[in-house]
PDB file of C-alpha atoms in Angstrom:
ATOM      1  CA  MET A   1      -4.751  36.244  12.643  1.00 84.00           C
ATOM      2  CA  GLU A   2      -2.295  37.760   9.920  1.00 82.00           C
ATOM      3  CA  LEU A   3      -4.987  39.724   7.972  1.00 83.00           C
ATOM      4  CA  LEU A   4      -6.242  41.363  11.866  1.00 83.00           C
ATOM      5  CA  VAL A   5      -2.849  41.915  13.135  1.00 84.00           C
ATOM      6  CA  MET A   6      -1.646  43.759   9.505  1.00 82.00           C
ATOM      7  CA  GLY A   7      -4.628  45.722   9.950  1.00 80.00           C
ATOM      8  CA  VAL A   8      -3.632  47.541  12.997  1.00 80.00           C
ATOM      9  CA  LEU A   9       0.116  47.438  12.760  1.00 82.00           C
ATOM     10  CA  PRO A  10       1.444  50.995  11.963  1.00 79.00           C
ATOM     11  CA  SER A  11       2.914  52.241   8.481  1.00 82.00           C
ATOM     12  CA  GLY A  12       6.435  53.420   7.659  1.00 79.00           C
ATOM     13  CA  VAL A  13       8.240  51.623  10.713  1.00 80.00           C
ATOM     14  CA  HIS A  14       9.183  48.055  11.445  1.00 80.00           C
ATOM     15  CA  PRO A  15       6.296  46.624  13.487  1.00 83.00           C
ATOM     16  CA  GLY A  16       8.684  45.077  16.236  1.00 79.00           C
ATOM     17  CA  TYR A  17       7.250  43.039  18.663  1.00 77.00           C
ATOM     18  CA  ALA A  18       3.778  44.126  17.804  1.00 82.00           C
ATOM     19  CA  ALA A  19       4.420  41.008  14.938  1.00 82.00           C
ATOM     20  CA  TRP A  20       4.234  38.437  17.500  1.00 85.00           C
ATOM     21  CA  HIS A  21       1.490  36.619  15.186  1.00 86.00           C
ATOM     22  CA  CYS A  22       4.547  35.500  13.653  1.00 85.00           C
ATOM     23  CA  GLY A  23       5.817  33.604  15.841  1.00 85.00           C
ATOM     24  CA  ALA A  24       2.729  31.987  16.991  1.00 89.00           C
ATOM     25  CA  ILE A  25       1.830  31.245  13.156  1.00 88.00           C
ATOM     26  CA  GLU A  26       5.625  29.650  12.948  1.00 88.00           C
ATOM     27  CA  MET A  27       4.876  27.980  16.224  1.00 89.00           C
ATOM     28  CA  LEU A  28       1.706  26.611  14.432  1.00 90.00           C
ATOM     29  CA  MET A  29       3.278  25.396  11.494  1.00 91.00           C
ATOM     30  CA  VAL A  30       6.047  23.496  13.443  1.00 90.00           C
ATOM     31  CA  THR A  31       3.775  21.436  15.261  1.00 89.00           C
ATOM     32  CA  VAL A  32       1.595  20.452  11.995  1.00 90.00           C
ATOM     33  CA  ALA A  33       4.727  19.873  10.581  1.00 87.00           C
ATOM     34  CA  MET A  34       6.306  17.698  13.396  1.00 86.00           C
ATOM     35  CA  ARG A  35       2.861  15.582  13.350  1.00 85.00           C
ATOM     36  CA  ASN A  36       4.249  14.461   9.700  1.00 83.00           C
ATOM     37  CA  ARG A  37       1.523  16.912   7.892  1.00 86.00           C
ATOM     38  CA  ILE A  38       4.730  18.159   5.903  1.00 86.00           C
ATOM     39  CA  GLY A  39       2.727  19.219   2.852  1.00 88.00           C
ATOM     40  CA  LEU A  40       0.397  21.135   5.483  1.00 90.00           C
ATOM     41  CA  ALA A  41       3.001  22.637   7.179  1.00 90.00           C
ATOM     42  CA  TRP A  42       4.257  24.169   3.933  1.00 91.00           C
ATOM     43  CA  LEU A  43       0.915  25.125   2.296  1.00 92.00           C
ATOM     44  CA  GLY A  44       0.132  27.097   5.560  1.00 90.00           C
ATOM     45  CA  ILE A  45       3.600  28.999   6.177  1.00 90.00           C
ATOM     46  CA  GLY A  46       4.227  29.591   2.380  1.00 91.00           C
ATOM     47  CA  LEU A  47       0.629  31.367   2.461  1.00 90.00           C
ATOM     48  CA  PHE A  48       1.543  33.492   5.719  1.00 89.00           C
ATOM     49  CA  ALA A  49       4.758  34.428   4.230  1.00 90.00           C
ATOM     50  CA  LEU A  50       3.136  36.129   0.918  1.00 90.00           C
ATOM     51  CA  ALA A  51       0.243  37.392   2.921  1.00 88.00           C
ATOM     52  CA  ASP A  52       3.348  38.768   5.546  1.00 86.00           C
ATOM     53  CA  PHE A  53       5.291  40.100   2.653  1.00 88.00           C
ATOM     54  CA  THR A  54       2.516  41.896   0.770  1.00 87.00           C
ATOM     55  CA  GLY A  55       1.392  43.334   4.116  1.00 85.00           C
ATOM     56  CA  SER A  56       4.782  44.787   5.041  1.00 86.00           C
ATOM     57  CA  MET A  57       5.450  46.080   1.130  1.00 87.00           C
ATOM     58  CA  ILE A  58       1.896  47.760   2.075  1.00 85.00           C
ATOM     59  CA  HIS A  59       2.980  49.245   4.755  1.00 84.00           C
ATOM     60  CA  ARG A  60       5.880  51.140   3.132  1.00 84.00           C
ATOM     61  CA  LEU A  61       8.428  48.883   4.768  1.00 85.00           C
ATOM     62  CA  THR A  62      11.618  47.778   2.811  1.00 85.00           C
ATOM     63  CA  ILE A  63      12.483  44.699   1.538  1.00 88.00           C
ATOM     64  CA  ILE A  64      15.160  43.490   3.838  1.00 87.00           C
ATOM     65  CA  ASP A  65      12.753  44.216   7.155  1.00 83.00           C
ATOM     66  CA  GLY A  66       9.661  42.632   5.171  1.00 82.00           C
ATOM     67  CA  LEU A  67      12.070  39.309   4.335  1.00 87.00           C
ATOM     68  CA  ALA A  68      13.318  39.741   8.347  1.00 83.00           C
ATOM     69  CA  MET A  69       9.544  39.020   9.153  1.00 86.00           C
ATOM     70  CA  VAL A  70       8.857  35.840   7.120  1.00 88.00           C
ATOM     71  CA  LEU A  71      12.451  34.474   7.221  1.00 89.00           C
ATOM     72  CA  THR A  72      12.830  33.249  10.531  1.00 88.00           C
ATOM     73  CA  PRO A  73       9.270  31.388  10.474  1.00 89.00           C
ATOM     74  CA  LEU A  74      10.353  29.849   7.109  1.00 91.00           C
ATOM     75  CA  MET A  75      13.561  28.878   8.277  1.00 91.00           C
ATOM     76  CA  TRP A  76      11.813  27.002  11.906  1.00 90.00           C
ATOM     77  CA  VAL A  77       9.395  24.993   9.290  1.00 91.00           C
ATOM     78  CA  GLY A  78      12.323  24.226   7.653  1.00 90.00           C
ATOM     79  CA  ILE A  79      14.021  22.598  10.545  1.00 90.00           C
ATOM     80  CA  ALA A  80      11.230  20.833  11.749  1.00 89.00           C
ATOM     81  CA  ASN A  81      10.382  19.259   8.245  1.00 89.00           C
ATOM     82  CA  ALA A  82      14.191  17.560   8.765  1.00 89.00           C
ATOM     83  CA  VAL A  83      13.391  17.168  12.544  1.00 89.00           C
ATOM     84  CA  SER A  84      10.337  14.916  11.066  1.00 87.00           C
ATOM     85  CA  VAL A  85      11.946  13.291   8.077  1.00 86.00           C
ATOM     86  CA  VAL A  86      14.658  12.118  10.321  1.00 88.00           C
ATOM     87  CA  LEU A  87      12.412  10.948  12.744  1.00 86.00           C
ATOM     88  CA  ARG A  88      10.318   9.445  10.417  1.00 86.00           C
ATOM     89  CA  ARG A  89      13.404   7.676   9.136  1.00 89.00           C
ATOM     90  CA  CYS A  90      14.836   6.520  12.232  1.00 90.00           C
ATOM     91  CA  VAL A  91      10.939   4.799  12.627  1.00 87.00           C
ATOM     92  CA  ASP A  92      11.233   3.103   9.670  1.00 89.00           C
ATOM     93  CA  GLN A  93      14.781   1.429  10.531  1.00 91.00           C
ATOM     94  CA  ALA A  94      13.533   0.560  13.446  1.00 91.00           C
ATOM     95  CA  GLU A  95       9.955  -1.381  12.068  1.00 90.00           C
ATOM     96  CA  VAL A  96      12.780  -2.911   9.898  1.00 90.00           C
ATOM     97  CA  TYR A  97      15.130  -4.061  12.604  1.00 92.00           C
ATOM     98  CA  SER A  98      11.832  -5.343  14.132  1.00 91.00           C
ATOM     99  CA  SER A  99      10.740  -7.333  11.453  1.00 90.00           C
ATOM    100  CA  GLN A 100      14.158  -8.931  11.489  1.00 90.00           C
ATOM    101  CA  GLU A 101      14.485  -9.683  14.656  1.00 91.00           C
ATOM    102  CA  ARG A 102      10.699 -11.525  14.474  1.00 91.00           C
ATOM    103  CA  GLU A 103      11.813 -13.419  10.903  1.00 91.00           C
ATOM    104  CA  SER A 104      15.221 -14.271  12.883  1.00 92.00           C
ATOM    105  CA  ALA A 105      13.464 -15.928  15.813  1.00 91.00           C
ATOM    106  CA  GLU A 106      10.371 -17.735  13.771  1.00 92.00           C
ATOM    107  CA  ARG A 107      13.257 -19.101  11.206  1.00 91.00           C
ATOM    108  CA  LEU A 108      15.127 -20.380  14.912  1.00 92.00           C
ATOM    109  CA  ALA A 109      12.072 -21.356  16.104  1.00 91.00           C
ATOM    110  CA  ARG A 110      10.832 -23.941  12.741  1.00 90.00           C
ATOM    111  CA  GLU A 111      14.832 -25.058  12.614  1.00 92.00           C
ATOM    112  CA  ASN A 112      14.543 -26.016  16.515  1.00 92.00           C
ATOM    113  CA  ALA A 113      11.255 -27.231  15.783  1.00 89.00           C
ATOM    114  CA  ARG A 114      12.614 -29.231  12.594  1.00 88.00           C
ATOM    115  CA  ARG A 115      15.288 -30.728  14.616  1.00 91.00           C
ATOM    116  CA  LEU A 116      13.261 -31.449  17.447  1.00 90.00           C
ATOM    117  CA  ALA A 117      10.883 -33.230  14.957  1.00 84.00           C
ATOM    118  CA  GLN A 118      13.548 -35.024  13.763  1.00 87.00           C
ATOM    119  CA  THR A 119      15.388 -36.688  16.771  1.00 90.00           C
ATOM    120  CA  GLU A 120      11.629 -37.791  18.099  1.00 88.00           C
ATOM    121  CA  TRP A 121      11.601 -39.487  14.922  1.00 83.00           C
ATOM    122  CA  ALA A 122      14.579 -41.300  14.795  1.00 87.00           C
ATOM    123  CA  LYS A 123      14.059 -42.433  18.592  1.00 89.00           C
ATOM    124  CA  ASP A 124      10.467 -43.666  17.615  1.00 85.00           C
ATOM    125  CA  LEU A 125      12.147 -45.401  14.767  1.00 84.00           C
ATOM    126  CA  GLU A 126      14.605 -47.097  16.651  1.00 88.00           C
ATOM    127  CA  ARG A 127      12.118 -48.294  19.439  1.00 86.00           C
ATOM    128  CA  ALA A 128      10.069 -49.771  16.353  1.00 83.00           C
ATOM    129  CA  THR A 129      12.683 -51.280  14.247  1.00 87.00           C
ATOM    130  CA  ALA A 130      15.482 -52.190  16.583  1.00 89.00           C
ATOM    131  CA  PRO A 131      13.700 -55.685  17.804  1.00 85.00           C
ATOM    132  CA  LEU A 132      13.016 -56.702  14.247  1.00 86.00           C
ATOM    133  CA  LEU A 133      16.725 -55.591  13.018  1.00 87.00           C
ATOM    134  CA  LYS A 134      18.224 -57.720  16.050  1.00 87.00           C
ATOM    135  CA  LYS A 135      15.860 -60.536  14.991  1.00 84.00           C
ATOM    136  CA  ILE A 136      17.320 -59.972  11.394  1.00 86.00           C
ATOM    137  CA  ALA A 137      20.615 -59.997  12.445  1.00 87.00           C
ATOM    138  CA  SER A 138      20.497 -62.918  14.406  1.00 85.00           C
ATOM    139  CA  GLY A 139      18.732 -64.736  11.505  1.00 81.00           C
ATOM    140  CA  LYS A 140      16.034 -65.996  13.538  1.00 80.00           C
ATOM    141  CA  LEU A 141      12.805 -64.796  12.097  1.00 80.00           C
ATOM    142  CA  SER A 142       9.670 -66.340  12.279  1.00 85.00           C
ATOM    143  CA  SER A 143       6.853 -66.145   9.591  1.00 85.00           C
ATOM    144  CA  GLY A 144       5.157 -63.704  11.944  1.00 86.00           C
ATOM    145  CA  ASP A 145       8.094 -61.781  12.320  1.00 85.00           C
ATOM    146  CA  ILE A 146       8.374 -61.427   8.405  1.00 87.00           C
ATOM    147  CA  THR A 147       4.826 -60.507   8.198  1.00 88.00           C
ATOM    148  CA  GLU A 148       5.122 -58.196  11.192  1.00 88.00           C
ATOM    149  CA  CYS A 149       8.642 -56.302   9.186  1.00 90.00           C
ATOM    150  CA  VAL A 150       6.162 -56.027   5.979  1.00 89.00           C
ATOM    151  CA  LEU A 151       3.723 -54.209   8.267  1.00 89.00           C
ATOM    152  CA  LEU A 152       6.176 -52.135   9.849  1.00 89.00           C
ATOM    153  CA  GLU A 153       7.479 -50.932   6.752  1.00 90.00           C
ATOM    154  CA  ALA A 154       4.546 -50.160   5.123  1.00 90.00           C
ATOM    155  CA  GLU A 155       3.535 -48.045   8.366  1.00 89.00           C
ATOM    156  CA  LEU A 156       7.061 -46.124   7.571  1.00 89.00           C
ATOM    157  CA  ARG A 157       6.177 -45.632   3.894  1.00 90.00           C
ATOM    158  CA  ASP A 158       3.432 -44.401   5.218  1.00 89.00           C
ATOM    159  CA  GLN A 159       4.180 -41.415   7.515  1.00 87.00           C
ATOM    160  CA  ILE A 160       7.039 -40.661   4.811  1.00 87.00           C
ATOM    161  CA  ARG A 161       4.683 -40.421   1.496  1.00 89.00           C
ATOM    162  CA  GLY A 162       1.917 -39.640   3.389  1.00 88.00           C
ATOM    163  CA  ARG A 163       3.090 -36.785   5.518  1.00 86.00           C
ATOM    164  CA  ALA A 164      -0.300 -34.668   6.423  1.00 86.00           C
ATOM    165  CA  LEU A 165      -2.831 -37.586   5.892  1.00 89.00           C
ATOM    166  CA  ALA A 166      -0.497 -39.926   7.574  1.00 89.00           C
ATOM    167  CA  THR A 167      -2.222 -39.059  11.159  1.00 89.00           C
ATOM    168  CA  PRO A 168      -1.613 -41.571  14.113  1.00 89.00           C
ATOM    169  CA  GLU A 169      -4.712 -42.795  13.658  1.00 92.00           C
ATOM    170  CA  VAL A 170      -4.575 -43.174  10.032  1.00 92.00           C
ATOM    171  CA  VAL A 171      -1.017 -45.134  10.099  1.00 91.00           C
ATOM    172  CA  ARG A 172      -3.276 -47.440  12.407  1.00 91.00           C
ATOM    173  CA  ALA A 173      -5.973 -48.423  10.333  1.00 92.00           C
ATOM    174  CA  ALA A 174      -4.092 -48.994   7.554  1.00 92.00           C
ATOM    175  CA  ARG A 175      -1.805 -51.570   9.476  1.00 91.00           C
ATOM    176  CA  ALA A 176      -4.999 -52.872  10.604  1.00 92.00           C
ATOM    177  CA  ALA A 177      -6.589 -53.136   7.042  1.00 90.00           C
ATOM    178  CA  ARG A 178      -3.374 -54.326   5.813  1.00 91.00           C
ATOM    179  CA  ALA A 179      -3.332 -57.297   8.038  1.00 90.00           C
ATOM    180  CA  ARG A 180      -6.594 -58.442   7.043  1.00 89.00           C
ATOM    181  CA  GLY A 181      -5.183 -58.464   3.221  1.00 87.00           C
ATOM    182  CA  ALA A 182      -6.309 -54.909   1.682  1.00 89.00           C
ATOM    183  CA  ARG A 183      -3.325 -53.118  -0.262  1.00 90.00           C
ATOM    184  CA  VAL A 184      -3.093 -49.205   0.952  1.00 91.00           C
ATOM    185  CA  ASP A 185      -1.647 -46.751  -0.581  1.00 91.00           C
ATOM    186  CA  ILE A 186      -1.424 -42.596   1.191  1.00 91.00           C
ATOM    187  CA  PHE A 187       0.232 -40.567  -0.849  1.00 91.00           C
ATOM    188  CA  ASP A 188       0.827 -36.378   0.102  1.00 90.00           C
ATOM    189  CA  ASP A 189       1.479 -34.425  -2.995  1.00 89.00           C
ATOM    190  CA  ARG A 190       0.799 -30.979  -1.642  1.00 87.00           C
ATOM    191  CA  GLY A 191       3.788 -29.006  -0.286  1.00 79.00           C
ATOM    192  CA  ALA A 192       1.847 -27.470   2.240  1.00 83.00           C
ATOM    193  CA  ASP A 193      -0.320 -28.108   5.403  1.00 84.00           C
ATOM    194  CA  LEU A 194      -3.693 -29.152   4.669  1.00 86.00           C
ATOM    195  CA  PRO A 195      -6.014 -26.253   6.001  1.00 88.00           C
ATOM    196  CA  PRO A 196      -7.523 -28.137   9.838  1.00 88.00           C
ATOM    197  CA  ALA A 197     -10.934 -29.133   8.357  1.00 89.00           C
ATOM    198  CA  VAL A 198      -9.928 -30.527   5.507  1.00 90.00           C
ATOM    199  CA  ARG A 199      -7.283 -32.658   7.348  1.00 89.00           C
ATOM    200  CA  GLU A 200     -10.097 -33.656   9.629  1.00 91.00           C
ATOM    201  CA  GLU A 201     -12.486 -34.727   7.179  1.00 91.00           C
ATOM    202  CA  ALA A 202      -9.966 -36.844   5.405  1.00 90.00           C
ATOM    203  CA  SER A 203      -8.425 -38.382   8.377  1.00 91.00           C
ATOM    204  CA  ALA A 204     -12.113 -39.406   9.364  1.00 91.00           C
ATOM    205  CA  GLN A 205     -12.690 -40.479   5.332  1.00 90.00           C
ATOM    206  CA  LEU A 206      -9.955 -42.144   5.172  1.00 91.00           C
ATOM    207  CA  ILE A 207     -10.222 -44.182   8.494  1.00 91.00           C
ATOM    208  CA  THR A 208     -13.865 -45.219   7.738  1.00 89.00           C
ATOM    209  CA  ALA A 209     -12.383 -46.743   4.525  1.00 88.00           C
ATOM    210  CA  LEU A 210      -9.443 -48.382   5.534  1.00 89.00           C
ATOM    211  CA  ASN A 211     -12.099 -50.273   8.633  1.00 88.00           C
ATOM    212  CA  ASP A 212     -14.622 -50.942   5.834  1.00 85.00           C
ATOM    213  CA  ALA A 213     -11.942 -52.593   4.061  1.00 82.00           C
ATOM    214  CA  ARG A 214     -11.333 -56.469   4.137  1.00 80.00           C
ATOM    215  CA  VAL A 215     -10.044 -57.014   0.839  1.00 80.00           C
ATOM    216  CA  GLY A 216      -9.277 -54.492  -2.336  1.00 85.00           C
ATOM    217  CA  TRP A 217      -7.295 -50.875  -2.802  1.00 88.00           C
ATOM    218  CA  ILE A 218      -7.326 -48.394  -0.733  1.00 90.00           C
ATOM    219  CA  LYS A 219      -5.656 -44.944  -2.221  1.00 91.00           C
ATOM    220  CA  GLY A 220      -5.722 -41.867  -0.197  1.00 91.00           C
ATOM    221  CA  ARG A 221      -3.718 -38.725  -1.667  1.00 92.00           C
ATOM    222  CA  ALA A 222      -3.494 -35.176  -0.733  1.00 91.00           C
ATOM    223  CA  LEU A 223      -3.188 -33.214  -4.161  1.00 90.00           C
ATOM    224  CA  PRO A 224      -0.843 -30.186  -5.042  1.00 89.00           C
ATOM    225  CA  ALA A 225      -1.859 -26.777  -3.405  1.00 84.00           C
ATOM    226  CA  GLY A 226      -3.681 -24.807  -5.420  1.00 83.00           C
ATOM    227  CA  SER A 227      -6.164 -27.501  -6.782  1.00 85.00           C
ATOM    228  CA  PRO A 228      -9.482 -27.786  -6.514  1.00 87.00           C
ATOM    229  CA  THR A 229      -9.469 -30.531  -4.960  1.00 90.00           C
ATOM    230  CA  ALA A 230      -7.628 -31.033  -2.127  1.00 90.00           C
ATOM    231  CA  VAL A 231      -7.950 -34.592  -1.304  1.00 92.00           C
ATOM    232  CA  THR A 232      -9.083 -37.745  -2.874  1.00 92.00           C
ATOM    233  CA  VAL A 233     -10.019 -41.201  -1.292  1.00 91.00           C
ATOM    234  CA  LEU A 234     -10.579 -44.510  -3.255  1.00 89.00           C
ATOM    235  CA  ALA A 235     -11.464 -47.354  -2.106  1.00 88.00           C
ATOM    236  CA  TYR A 236     -12.537 -50.725  -4.482  1.00 84.00           C
ATOM    237  CA  GLY A 237     -12.879 -54.180  -3.866  1.00 75.00           C
ATOM    238  CA  ASP A 238     -14.019 -57.112  -5.500  1.00 68.00           C
ATOM    239  CA  THR A 239     -17.744 -56.113  -5.967  1.00 65.00           C
ATOM    240  CA  PRO A 240     -19.338 -52.758  -7.140  1.00 63.00           C
ATOM    241  CA  ASP A 241     -20.990 -52.116  -3.798  1.00 66.00           C
ATOM    242  CA  ASP A 242     -17.328 -52.500  -2.273  1.00 68.00           C
ATOM    243  CA  GLU A 243     -16.164 -48.921  -4.512  1.00 81.00           C
ATOM    244  CA  ARG A 244     -16.002 -45.296  -2.792  1.00 82.00           C
ATOM    245  CA  PHE A 245     -14.555 -42.433  -4.429  1.00 87.00           C
ATOM    246  CA  LEU A 246     -14.464 -39.198  -2.365  1.00 87.00           C
ATOM    247  CA  GLU A 247     -13.366 -35.743  -3.010  1.00 90.00           C
ATOM    248  CA  ILE A 248     -13.014 -32.888  -0.379  1.00 88.00           C
ATOM    249  CA  LYS A 249     -12.777 -29.412  -1.476  1.00 88.00           C
ATOM    250  CA  GLU A 250     -10.986 -26.139  -0.388  1.00 80.00           C
ATOM    251  CA  PRO A 251     -12.838 -24.374   2.580  1.00 73.00           C
TER     252      PRO A 251
END
């Protein structure tokens, strides 16, 4: 456009409206700048300004006339650049605010979930322990009540120390195994949630070992996060045939 129009402009006089191409190129570069192609817009308007000012000198215009042909397009691209920067900053700030809002909402949700879980656990704890605590307070405990106290204490310990491994099914199986005379230890040293597939497999393997146990010792442990092995299950009894050791790897 620049070369074609410059090739037919008169020499020695300011072209006036005949220099319409300046405004057309200006709008093209403003559009490019507003579409966040700032470098490309300045490259284009810079090449235009160089070509147009050189053409004005070749057409024997004064320096003032030559500058008048290019200053307005340069100014408008500068304005478009400034507007684009402001808009981009506004978009960045909006994204930051949205991210902070999401983080705040997630934090509140986690706190509410933790508070709800604590409340429900406290209610379950009260329902489970209140009858036995009343009997202890009254001093009227039978041998069966003492056994029940021991089993309940071990069950609560599993829920506290076992965390991810202490699913309701595992806790029930561990209680039944202790009632048959087996020793059970369940530990969660991971410090993070187990992957669902690992948790399901570990629960199934623990339940199998606990259901098979009559005597001996069953140990389930979730290893710290980052370990090659996620969960280990160890079971042994009076004979070598009762021994079982299983490692569950991270997926």
